[in-house]
């Protein structure tokens, strides 16, 4: 069995800090609304395909 490194507080234990752009994208209401609409359109497209299959 390989030796395990048990040294505490190594750099690998800390998560990466998000960039300013990432923080903006996570908190921007405009971007969240755009993503919401895009995801809903994808779901609607999927449901329409499934509906056409069962309609025949």
PDB file of C-alpha atoms in Angstrom:
ATOM      1  CA  UNK A   1       0.000   0.000   0.000  1.00  0.00           C
ATOM      2  CA  UNK A   2       1.350   3.455  -0.924  1.00  0.00           C
ATOM      3  CA  UNK A   3       2.323   5.995   1.696  1.00  0.00           C
ATOM      4  CA  UNK A   4      -0.380   8.602   2.295  1.00  0.00           C
ATOM      5  CA  UNK A   5       0.453  12.219   2.860  1.00  0.00           C
ATOM      6  CA  UNK A   6      -1.327  13.248   6.058  1.00  0.00           C
ATOM      7  CA  UNK A   7       0.179  16.682   6.418  1.00  0.00           C
ATOM      8  CA  UNK A   8      -2.643  19.100   7.330  1.00  0.00           C
ATOM      9  CA  UNK A   9      -3.409  22.430   5.659  1.00  0.00           C
ATOM     10  CA  UNK A  10      -1.847  21.689   2.314  1.00  0.00           C
ATOM     11  CA  UNK A  11      -2.778  23.817  -0.681  1.00  0.00           C
ATOM     12  CA  UNK A  12      -4.818  20.929  -2.110  1.00  0.00           C
ATOM     13  CA  UNK A  13      -7.286  21.171   0.794  1.00  0.00           C
ATOM     14  CA  UNK A  14      -8.414  24.702  -0.091  1.00  0.00           C
ATOM     15  CA  UNK A  15     -10.945  25.338  -2.860  1.00  0.00           C
ATOM     16  CA  UNK A  16      -9.983  27.696  -5.689  1.00  0.00           C
ATOM     17  CA  UNK A  17     -11.116  31.296  -5.287  1.00  0.00           C
ATOM     18  CA  UNK A  18     -13.579  32.340  -8.021  1.00  0.00           C
ATOM     19  CA  UNK A  19     -12.528  35.117 -10.350  1.00  0.00           C
ATOM     20  CA  UNK A  20     -14.284  38.477 -10.484  1.00  0.00           C
ATOM     21  CA  UNK A  21     -16.034  37.404 -13.712  1.00  0.00           C
ATOM     22  CA  UNK A  22     -17.251  34.161 -12.109  1.00  0.00           C
ATOM     23  CA  UNK A  23     -18.628  36.035  -9.100  1.00  0.00           C
ATOM     24  CA  UNK A  24     -20.415  38.451 -11.436  1.00  0.00           C
ATOM     25  CA  UNK A  25     -21.982  35.632 -13.437  1.00  0.00           C
ATOM     26  CA  UNK A  26     -23.203  33.933 -10.264  1.00  0.00           C
ATOM     27  CA  UNK A  27     -24.822  37.075  -8.861  1.00  0.00           C
ATOM     28  CA  UNK A  28     -26.074  38.841 -11.996  1.00  0.00           C
ATOM     29  CA  UNK A  29     -29.874  38.701 -12.151  1.00  0.00           C
ATOM     30  CA  UNK A  30     -29.821  39.446 -15.880  1.00  0.00           C
ATOM     31  CA  UNK A  31     -27.525  36.488 -16.596  1.00  0.00           C
ATOM     32  CA  UNK A  32     -29.578  34.227 -14.312  1.00  0.00           C
ATOM     33  CA  UNK A  33     -32.756  35.195 -16.186  1.00  0.00           C
ATOM     34  CA  UNK A  34     -31.093  34.454 -19.539  1.00  0.00           C
ATOM     35  CA  UNK A  35     -29.895  31.036 -18.312  1.00  0.00           C
ATOM     36  CA  UNK A  36     -33.357  30.301 -16.887  1.00  0.00           C
ATOM     37  CA  UNK A  37     -34.979  31.019 -20.251  1.00  0.00           C
ATOM     38  CA  UNK A  38     -32.414  28.949 -22.174  1.00  0.00           C
ATOM     39  CA  UNK A  39     -32.809  25.947 -19.869  1.00  0.00           C
ATOM     40  CA  UNK A  40     -36.597  26.164 -20.032  1.00  0.00           C
ATOM     41  CA  UNK A  41     -36.511  26.286 -23.826  1.00  0.00           C
ATOM     42  CA  UNK A  42     -34.335  23.168 -23.882  1.00  0.00           C
ATOM     43  CA  UNK A  43     -36.767  21.367 -21.584  1.00  0.00           C
ATOM     44  CA  UNK A  44     -39.718  22.515 -23.695  1.00  0.00           C
ATOM     45  CA  UNK A  45     -37.980  21.240 -26.855  1.00  0.00           C
ATOM     46  CA  UNK A  46     -37.378  17.873 -25.194  1.00  0.00           C
ATOM     47  CA  UNK A  47     -41.002  17.636 -24.063  1.00  0.00           C
ATOM     48  CA  UNK A  48     -42.279  18.525 -27.535  1.00  0.00           C
ATOM     49  CA  UNK A  49     -40.203  15.703 -29.042  1.00  0.00           C
ATOM     50  CA  UNK A  50     -41.573  13.261 -26.489  1.00  0.00           C
ATOM     51  CA  UNK A  51     -45.123  14.477 -27.104  1.00  0.00           C
ATOM     52  CA  UNK A  52     -44.813  13.938 -30.871  1.00  0.00           C
ATOM     53  CA  UNK A  53     -43.669  10.352 -30.314  1.00  0.00           C
ATOM     54  CA  UNK A  54     -46.648   9.476 -28.150  1.00  0.00           C
ATOM     55  CA  UNK A  55     -49.152  11.355 -30.304  1.00  0.00           C
ATOM     56  CA  UNK A  56     -48.717   9.019 -33.300  1.00  0.00           C
TER      57      UNK A  56
END
